Short mmCIF file of C-alpha atoms and ligand atoms in Angstrom, two decimals:
data_model
loop_
_atom_site.label_atom_id
_atom_site.label_comp_id
_atom_site.label_asym_id
_atom_site.label_seq_id
_atom_site.Cartn_x
_atom_site.Cartn_y
_atom_site.Cartn_z
CA MET A 1 24.25 42.45 -142.89
CA PRO A 2 21.66 39.89 -142.04
CA MET A 3 21.23 40.61 -138.36
CA PHE A 4 20.38 44.23 -138.80
CA GLN A 5 17.70 43.56 -141.36
CA LYS A 6 16.17 40.77 -139.34
CA ASN A 7 15.98 42.61 -136.06
CA SER A 8 15.94 46.15 -137.36
CA ASP A 9 12.80 47.14 -135.47
CA ILE A 10 14.20 46.09 -132.13
CA PHE A 11 17.57 47.65 -132.96
CA ASN A 12 15.88 50.90 -133.95
CA ILE A 13 13.75 51.10 -130.84
CA LEU A 14 16.73 50.46 -128.59
CA ALA A 15 19.09 52.65 -130.55
CA GLU A 16 16.81 55.68 -130.79
CA GLY A 17 16.25 55.63 -127.05
CA ILE A 18 19.91 56.32 -126.38
CA SER A 19 21.35 59.82 -126.35
CA GLU A 20 24.84 58.66 -127.28
CA GLY A 21 25.71 58.08 -130.90
CA ILE A 22 25.76 54.45 -131.94
CA ILE A 23 28.07 53.31 -134.72
CA VAL A 24 28.34 49.65 -135.60
CA VAL A 25 31.22 48.53 -137.83
CA ASN A 26 32.17 45.17 -139.24
CA THR A 27 35.65 43.70 -139.26
CA LYS A 28 36.49 45.65 -142.43
CA GLN A 29 35.63 48.82 -140.51
CA ILE A 30 32.64 49.56 -142.69
CA ILE A 31 29.76 51.23 -140.91
CA VAL A 32 26.76 48.91 -140.90
CA ALA A 33 24.37 50.67 -138.54
CA THR A 34 23.92 54.03 -136.81
CA ASN A 35 21.29 55.77 -134.75
CA THR A 36 19.92 59.30 -135.20
CA SER A 37 22.14 60.65 -132.42
CA ALA A 38 25.24 59.45 -134.27
CA GLU A 39 24.04 60.97 -137.55
CA GLN A 40 23.33 64.30 -135.86
CA LEU A 41 26.61 64.20 -134.01
CA PHE A 42 28.63 63.76 -137.18
CA GLY A 43 26.31 65.88 -139.37
CA TYR A 44 24.93 63.26 -141.75
CA GLU A 45 21.49 62.56 -143.24
CA LYS A 46 19.51 59.51 -142.21
CA ASP A 47 21.39 56.31 -143.21
CA GLU A 48 24.01 58.37 -145.07
CA LEU A 49 26.83 56.78 -143.08
CA ILE A 50 25.79 53.20 -143.78
CA GLY A 51 28.27 51.46 -146.08
CA LYS A 52 30.93 54.13 -145.55
CA SER A 53 34.32 53.46 -144.07
CA LEU A 54 34.75 54.26 -140.40
CA ASN A 55 37.55 56.59 -141.52
CA VAL A 56 35.02 59.23 -142.71
CA ILE A 57 34.25 60.12 -139.10
CA ILE A 58 37.88 60.09 -137.96
CA PRO A 59 40.35 62.94 -138.68
CA THR A 60 42.86 61.90 -141.37
CA ARG A 61 45.90 62.18 -139.14
CA TYR A 62 44.61 59.34 -136.96
CA HIS A 63 43.69 56.97 -139.83
CA SER A 64 46.63 54.56 -140.03
CA GLN A 65 47.03 54.41 -136.28
CA HIS A 66 43.35 53.92 -135.70
CA THR A 67 42.89 51.16 -138.31
CA SER A 68 45.58 49.01 -136.76
CA HIS A 69 44.19 49.68 -133.28
CA VAL A 70 40.75 48.54 -134.32
CA SER A 71 41.87 45.28 -135.91
CA ASN A 72 44.01 44.56 -132.92
CA PHE A 73 41.09 45.25 -130.68
CA ILE A 74 38.63 43.12 -132.64
CA ASP A 75 41.03 40.19 -132.39
CA LYS A 76 41.07 40.44 -128.62
CA GLY A 77 37.31 40.82 -128.41
CA LYS A 78 37.22 42.74 -125.14
CA LYS A 79 35.16 45.78 -124.19
CA ARG A 80 37.01 49.02 -123.68
CA ARG A 81 36.68 52.73 -123.54
CA MET A 82 38.47 55.07 -125.87
CA GLY A 83 39.27 58.71 -125.43
CA GLN A 84 39.66 58.65 -121.68
CA GLY A 85 42.84 60.29 -120.56
CA MET A 86 43.76 61.21 -124.12
CA ASP A 87 42.53 63.53 -126.81
CA LEU A 88 40.26 61.73 -129.24
CA ASN A 89 38.50 63.71 -131.93
CA GLY A 90 35.56 62.94 -134.21
CA LEU A 91 35.24 64.44 -137.71
CA ARG A 92 31.98 66.01 -138.90
CA LYS A 93 30.84 65.91 -142.51
CA ASN A 94 31.63 69.65 -142.77
CA GLY A 95 35.20 69.02 -141.69
CA GLU A 96 34.79 70.23 -138.12
CA GLU A 97 36.49 68.25 -135.38
CA PHE A 98 35.11 67.76 -131.92
CA PRO A 99 36.32 65.88 -128.84
CA VAL A 100 34.69 62.51 -128.26
CA GLU A 101 34.79 59.62 -125.93
CA ALA A 102 33.84 56.18 -127.23
CA GLY A 103 32.96 52.91 -125.52
CA LEU A 104 33.73 49.94 -127.75
CA ASN A 105 31.74 46.74 -127.43
CA PRO A 106 32.73 43.87 -129.75
CA PHE A 107 30.15 41.15 -130.35
CA LYS A 108 29.57 38.15 -132.58
CA ILE A 109 26.34 37.35 -134.28
CA TYR A 110 25.61 34.65 -136.86
CA GLY A 111 29.30 33.99 -137.11
CA ASP A 112 30.28 37.57 -137.93
CA THR A 113 32.17 39.95 -135.65
CA TYR A 114 31.11 43.55 -135.17
CA VAL A 115 32.01 46.40 -132.94
CA LEU A 116 29.35 48.64 -131.46
CA ALA A 117 30.73 52.01 -130.52
CA LEU A 118 28.88 54.37 -128.16
CA VAL A 119 30.10 57.85 -129.00
CA THR A 120 29.68 60.87 -126.70
CA ASP A 121 30.42 64.47 -127.62
CA ILE A 122 32.50 65.74 -124.73
CA THR A 123 32.98 69.32 -125.96
CA GLU A 124 31.09 70.74 -123.00
CA ARG A 125 32.68 68.48 -120.49
CA LYS A 126 36.07 69.48 -121.87
CA ASN A 127 35.26 73.16 -121.77
CA TYR A 128 34.01 72.74 -118.26
CA THR A 129 37.16 70.88 -117.25
CA LEU A 130 39.26 73.56 -118.89
CA LYS A 131 37.37 76.26 -117.06
CA LEU A 132 37.72 74.34 -113.84
CA GLU A 133 41.44 73.98 -114.43
CA GLN A 134 41.71 77.68 -115.14
CA THR A 135 39.74 78.51 -112.01
CA VAL A 136 41.91 76.19 -109.95
CA GLN A 137 45.04 77.75 -111.44
CA GLU A 138 43.80 81.26 -110.76
CA ARG A 139 42.80 80.43 -107.22
CA THR A 140 46.14 78.74 -106.63
CA LYS A 141 47.89 81.83 -107.93
CA GLN A 142 45.84 84.11 -105.71
CA LEU A 143 46.46 81.92 -102.71
CA THR A 144 50.18 81.78 -103.42
CA GLU A 145 50.27 85.57 -103.74
CA ALA A 146 48.33 85.96 -100.52
CA LEU A 147 50.73 83.58 -98.82
CA ILE A 148 53.76 85.49 -100.09
CA LYS A 149 52.18 88.77 -98.93
CA GLU A 150 51.45 87.28 -95.55
CA LYS A 151 55.01 86.01 -95.31
CA GLU A 152 56.41 89.40 -96.28
CA LEU A 153 54.16 91.05 -93.74
CA ASN A 154 55.36 88.68 -91.06
CA GLU A 155 58.97 89.31 -91.98
CA LEU A 156 58.26 93.03 -91.90
CA LYS A 157 56.69 92.72 -88.47
CA THR A 158 59.63 90.74 -87.15
CA ARG A 159 62.01 93.23 -88.64
CA PHE A 160 59.99 96.11 -87.26
CA LEU A 161 59.98 94.60 -83.78
CA SER A 162 63.69 93.90 -83.71
CA LEU A 163 64.39 97.37 -85.12
CA VAL A 164 62.15 99.06 -82.58
CA SER A 165 63.58 97.11 -79.66
CA HIS A 166 67.11 97.75 -80.81
CA GLU A 167 66.54 101.43 -81.56
CA PHE A 168 64.69 102.01 -78.31
CA LYS A 169 67.19 100.28 -76.08
CA THR A 170 70.03 102.79 -76.34
CA PRO A 171 68.03 105.99 -75.73
CA LEU A 172 66.03 104.30 -72.98
CA SER A 173 69.13 103.17 -71.11
CA GLY A 174 70.54 106.70 -71.55
CA ILE A 175 67.37 108.13 -70.01
CA LEU A 176 67.58 105.65 -67.16
CA THR A 177 71.20 106.61 -66.44
CA SER A 178 70.35 110.31 -66.44
CA ILE A 179 67.42 109.78 -64.09
CA THR A 180 69.55 107.72 -61.71
CA LEU A 181 72.19 110.45 -61.67
CA LEU A 182 69.57 113.19 -61.33
CA SER A 183 68.28 111.65 -58.13
CA LYS A 184 71.78 111.96 -56.67
CA TYR A 185 72.13 115.71 -57.22
CA THR A 186 70.09 116.82 -54.26
CA LYS A 187 71.95 119.99 -53.34
CA THR A 188 70.70 123.38 -54.45
CA GLU A 189 74.01 124.35 -56.03
CA GLN A 190 73.95 121.31 -58.29
CA GLN A 191 71.32 122.81 -60.59
CA GLU A 192 73.76 122.94 -63.49
CA LYS A 193 74.32 119.18 -63.31
CA ARG A 194 70.61 118.57 -63.07
CA ASP A 195 70.03 120.74 -66.13
CA LYS A 196 72.58 118.76 -68.10
CA HIS A 197 70.80 115.50 -67.41
CA ILE A 198 67.39 116.99 -68.08
CA ALA A 199 68.70 118.13 -71.46
CA THR A 200 69.99 114.63 -72.14
CA ILE A 201 66.63 113.11 -71.24
CA LYS A 202 64.83 115.62 -73.46
CA SER A 203 67.03 114.84 -76.41
CA LYS A 204 66.69 111.08 -75.96
CA VAL A 205 62.92 111.33 -75.70
CA ARG A 206 62.92 113.40 -78.86
CA GLN A 207 65.01 110.70 -80.53
CA LEU A 208 62.47 108.05 -79.51
CA ASN A 209 59.71 110.26 -80.78
CA THR A 210 61.41 110.61 -84.17
CA ILE A 211 61.79 106.86 -84.49
CA LEU A 212 58.12 106.35 -83.68
CA SER A 213 57.03 109.06 -86.13
CA ASP A 214 59.14 107.43 -88.81
CA PHE A 215 57.44 104.10 -88.27
CA LEU A 216 54.04 105.75 -88.23
CA SER A 217 54.86 107.58 -91.47
CA VAL A 218 55.77 104.29 -93.08
CA GLU A 219 52.46 102.82 -92.02
CA ARG A 220 50.54 105.83 -93.28
CA LEU A 221 52.43 106.00 -96.57
CA ASP A 222 51.90 102.30 -97.24
CA SER A 223 48.22 102.37 -96.46
CA GLY A 224 47.72 105.53 -98.54
CA LYS A 225 46.46 107.47 -95.55
CA VAL A 226 48.38 110.69 -96.17
CA ASN A 227 46.76 114.04 -96.65
CA TYR A 228 48.96 116.76 -98.02
CA ASN A 229 48.42 120.35 -97.27
CA ILE A 230 49.78 122.80 -99.80
CA GLU A 231 50.07 126.38 -98.66
CA LYS A 232 52.26 129.44 -98.95
CA PHE A 233 54.79 129.93 -96.17
CA ALA A 234 58.00 131.78 -95.38
CA LEU A 235 61.01 129.54 -95.99
CA SER A 236 63.09 131.30 -93.31
CA LYS A 237 60.55 130.44 -90.60
CA LEU A 238 60.65 126.75 -91.48
CA ILE A 239 64.43 126.66 -91.69
CA ASN A 240 64.75 128.40 -88.33
CA GLU A 241 62.54 125.81 -86.70
CA VAL A 242 64.37 122.89 -88.26
CA ILE A 243 67.79 124.25 -87.33
CA TYR A 244 66.66 125.10 -83.82
CA ASP A 245 65.74 121.45 -83.23
CA ALA A 246 68.88 120.18 -84.97
CA ASN A 247 71.13 122.36 -82.82
CA MET A 248 70.47 120.09 -79.86
CA LEU A 249 71.99 117.18 -81.72
CA LEU A 250 75.19 118.95 -82.79
CA LYS A 251 78.46 117.36 -81.75
CA THR A 252 81.32 119.33 -80.27
CA GLU A 253 82.24 122.23 -82.55
CA GLN A 254 79.88 121.21 -85.27
CA HIS A 255 78.21 124.20 -86.89
CA ILE A 256 75.26 124.71 -89.15
CA GLN A 257 75.62 127.43 -91.74
CA TYR A 258 72.33 129.14 -92.56
CA PRO A 259 71.44 130.11 -96.08
CA ASP A 260 71.85 133.88 -96.37
CA ASN A 261 69.39 134.49 -99.19
CA ILE A 262 66.01 133.31 -97.88
CA ASP A 263 64.69 136.30 -95.94
CA GLU A 264 61.93 137.18 -98.36
CA VAL A 265 61.40 133.77 -99.90
CA GLN A 266 57.88 132.37 -99.92
CA ILE A 267 57.27 128.79 -100.95
CA THR A 268 54.06 127.04 -101.90
CA PHE A 269 54.39 123.47 -100.77
CA ASP A 270 53.47 121.13 -97.94
CA GLU A 271 55.30 122.79 -95.07
CA LYS A 272 55.28 119.75 -92.79
CA ILE A 273 56.71 117.48 -95.46
CA LEU A 274 59.47 119.92 -96.37
CA GLY A 275 60.21 120.26 -92.63
CA LEU A 276 60.33 116.49 -92.24
CA ALA A 277 62.64 116.08 -95.23
CA LEU A 278 64.97 118.90 -94.20
CA SER A 279 65.19 117.70 -90.57
CA ASN A 280 66.02 114.27 -91.84
CA LEU A 281 68.81 115.54 -94.07
CA ILE A 282 70.26 117.83 -91.41
CA ASN A 283 70.04 115.19 -88.67
CA ASN A 284 71.84 112.74 -90.96
CA ALA A 285 74.49 115.34 -91.80
CA ILE A 286 75.12 115.79 -88.07
CA LYS A 287 74.99 112.09 -87.29
CA TYR A 288 77.30 111.04 -90.12
CA SER A 289 79.92 113.82 -89.68
CA PRO A 290 82.65 114.06 -87.08
CA GLU A 291 83.16 116.85 -84.58
CA GLN A 292 84.52 120.20 -85.77
CA THR A 293 82.80 120.17 -89.13
CA THR A 294 80.38 122.54 -90.82
CA ILE A 295 77.02 121.62 -92.26
CA LYS A 296 75.95 124.02 -94.96
CA ILE A 297 72.39 124.70 -96.01
CA ILE A 298 72.15 126.29 -99.43
CA PHE A 299 69.14 127.77 -101.18
CA ARG A 300 69.22 128.17 -104.97
CA ARG A 301 66.73 129.25 -107.59
CA GLU A 302 66.75 128.39 -111.25
CA ALA A 303 64.27 128.93 -114.04
CA GLU A 304 61.96 126.05 -113.20
CA TYR A 305 63.06 124.82 -109.82
CA ILE A 306 64.13 125.86 -106.37
CA TYR A 307 66.80 123.81 -104.63
CA LEU A 308 67.63 123.20 -101.00
CA GLU A 309 70.99 121.54 -100.40
CA VAL A 310 72.41 120.07 -97.22
CA ILE A 311 76.17 119.68 -97.49
CA ASP A 312 78.32 117.87 -94.96
CA GLN A 313 81.98 116.94 -94.52
CA GLY A 314 81.23 113.53 -93.10
CA ILE A 315 81.85 109.87 -93.68
CA GLY A 316 80.14 109.86 -97.09
CA ILE A 317 78.49 106.88 -98.74
CA PRO A 318 80.54 104.10 -100.37
CA LYS A 319 80.02 104.12 -104.16
CA SER A 320 78.87 100.50 -104.30
CA GLN A 321 76.05 101.16 -101.84
CA GLN A 322 74.81 104.47 -103.19
CA LYS A 323 72.12 102.90 -105.34
CA HIS A 324 70.40 101.44 -102.26
CA ILE A 325 70.42 104.53 -100.08
CA PHE A 326 66.73 105.28 -100.61
CA ASP A 327 65.65 101.67 -100.07
CA ARG A 328 63.61 101.21 -96.94
CA TYR A 329 65.68 99.92 -93.97
CA PHE A 330 68.91 100.16 -95.96
CA ARG A 331 71.93 101.41 -94.07
CA ALA A 332 75.40 101.67 -95.54
CA GLU A 333 78.18 99.64 -93.92
CA ASN A 334 80.10 102.68 -92.75
CA ALA A 335 76.97 104.03 -90.99
CA LEU A 336 76.32 101.08 -88.72
CA LEU A 337 78.16 102.55 -85.74
CA SER A 338 75.57 105.32 -85.51
CA GLN A 339 72.00 104.68 -84.50
CA GLY A 340 69.44 104.59 -87.27
CA THR A 341 66.63 102.68 -88.91
CA GLY A 342 67.18 103.29 -92.63
CA ILE A 343 63.66 104.67 -92.88
CA GLY A 344 64.05 108.45 -92.92
CA LEU A 345 65.36 108.98 -96.45
CA ASN A 346 62.92 106.47 -97.89
CA ILE A 347 59.95 108.29 -96.40
CA ALA A 348 61.23 111.75 -97.25
CA LYS A 349 61.80 110.80 -100.87
CA GLN A 350 58.40 109.16 -101.22
CA HIS A 351 56.57 112.17 -99.78
CA LEU A 352 58.55 114.63 -101.90
CA GLU A 353 57.88 112.65 -105.04
CA ASN A 354 54.18 112.39 -104.22
CA LEU A 355 54.24 116.18 -104.26
CA GLY A 356 56.13 116.52 -107.54
CA ALA A 357 59.46 117.32 -105.91
CA SER A 358 62.57 115.15 -105.82
CA LEU A 359 65.40 114.14 -103.55
CA TYR A 360 68.87 113.05 -104.67
CA PHE A 361 72.48 113.15 -103.52
CA GLU A 362 76.13 113.10 -104.40
CA SER A 363 78.61 111.60 -102.02
CA GLU A 364 82.20 110.52 -101.67
CA GLU A 365 83.37 108.27 -98.90
CA ASN A 366 85.40 110.11 -96.23
CA VAL A 367 84.89 113.43 -98.02
CA GLY A 368 81.22 114.26 -97.58
CA SER A 369 77.72 114.24 -98.98
CA THR A 370 75.36 116.72 -100.61
CA PHE A 371 71.66 115.95 -100.41
CA THR A 372 69.40 118.05 -102.62
CA ILE A 373 65.66 118.71 -102.48
CA ARG A 374 64.34 120.03 -105.79
CA ILE A 375 60.90 121.62 -105.90
CA PRO A 376 59.27 122.72 -109.17
CA LYS A 377 58.41 126.41 -109.24
CA ASN A 378 55.20 126.01 -111.19
CA GLN A 379 53.82 124.42 -108.03
CA GLU A 380 52.45 127.89 -107.35
CA THR A 381 50.49 128.28 -110.53
CA LYS A 382 49.35 124.66 -110.47
CA ARG A 383 47.59 124.85 -107.17
P1 ADP B 1 69.17 106.16 -90.82
O1 ADP B 1 69.99 107.37 -90.76
O2 ADP B 1 68.17 106.04 -89.74
O3 ADP B 1 70.00 104.91 -90.97
P2 ADP B 1 68.21 107.20 -93.37
O4 ADP B 1 67.11 106.68 -94.22
O5 ADP B 1 68.10 108.59 -92.90
O6 ADP B 1 68.30 106.16 -92.16
O7 ADP B 1 69.56 107.00 -94.14
C1 ADP B 1 69.82 105.77 -94.78
C2 ADP B 1 71.32 105.54 -94.88
O8 ADP B 1 71.90 106.49 -95.77
C3 ADP B 1 72.07 105.72 -93.62
O9 ADP B 1 72.02 104.56 -92.80
C4 ADP B 1 73.48 106.01 -94.12
O10 ADP B 1 74.12 104.82 -94.51
C5 ADP B 1 73.21 106.81 -95.38
N1 ADP B 1 73.28 108.26 -95.17
C6 ADP B 1 72.24 109.12 -95.12
N2 ADP B 1 72.67 110.38 -94.97
C7 ADP B 1 74.00 110.33 -94.94
C8 ADP B 1 75.03 111.32 -94.82
N3 ADP B 1 74.75 112.63 -94.69
N4 ADP B 1 76.33 110.90 -94.83
C9 ADP B 1 76.64 109.59 -94.97
N5 ADP B 1 75.71 108.60 -95.09
C10 ADP B 1 74.40 108.98 -95.08
#
């Protein structure tokens, strides 16, 4: 290696000033010169690499491939970079591998060909890139989720608006008709007719109010803004109130049968929520049953639970659609002729479950449905 001996001082000064590792090999791929950075990088003592095959700093699995590459490359005699866009590893004396990038510079001196390789440890750069990739992936995921949420929210808003407009139209036009007719009954003796229309208006306004409360409940449930209020109350009082309101909705010769065993019953629960759930069940029973039918309300006690059942002789729920009945906005095919939003049962069930109670049903199409509220008895000792 004549040139390295001759100019070794200059080589050393230049080489030691460079932070990259320098490895010079001859055409037989024997290492003929290194700098300190290269020795440190690969874990060797000073000059320990000199005279060794290039293969000692290359993982075994690359050997055959690499050797042919190098000879090929030396023949062409052009500069190039290695390790960019692919995974290139260096091998330390202790067997460790690490990612490298190498710039190869072939040169000729005194008739001999050599290759000077500038080797950089890119472990950190790689880690950084990996981290960056991870961060980008995470951010992309978050953004995608946010987008999906936004889209769902928009769909929900659209759905809400069309539901509200649709649900409001019918009662509002009913109210308008009644008001128009009211203005025509000007004579004193027409009070009975006026009363009839006033009752219609009242009931339609109540209907609108229920729809709005349902939507508000959904909003409150979803945003977690519900406060429950557990207290002891007389079941008969609540049932009287609920049935009183429901009576106004009854169709011709529809009857509600009171439970006959609740006079002394006290319940510890959220009274409003139980009222909401019961009204919903009874209103549905009325809405989805024909004229001349009876709606039964049954109260039962067992060891651990009390049960409230609302039984109707109505249109029932088709078997295939029963599993969706508590889904928000779901309405069975046979129910579409009646007004509704598909919200009531969903809300009632969610509230009841939040309070440790449950809501379920049995139903047969064209025979009738039984909806059951089940409240655990230990509610009293728990709270
Ligand atoms: P809405 O009555 O406003 O549509 P609900 O959430 O109260 O919404 O009920 C959801 C659906 O469950 C109804 O659309 C109807 O298909 C079905 N359903 C509820 N109660 C009954 C019932 N008593 N008889 C038959 N179908 C019922």
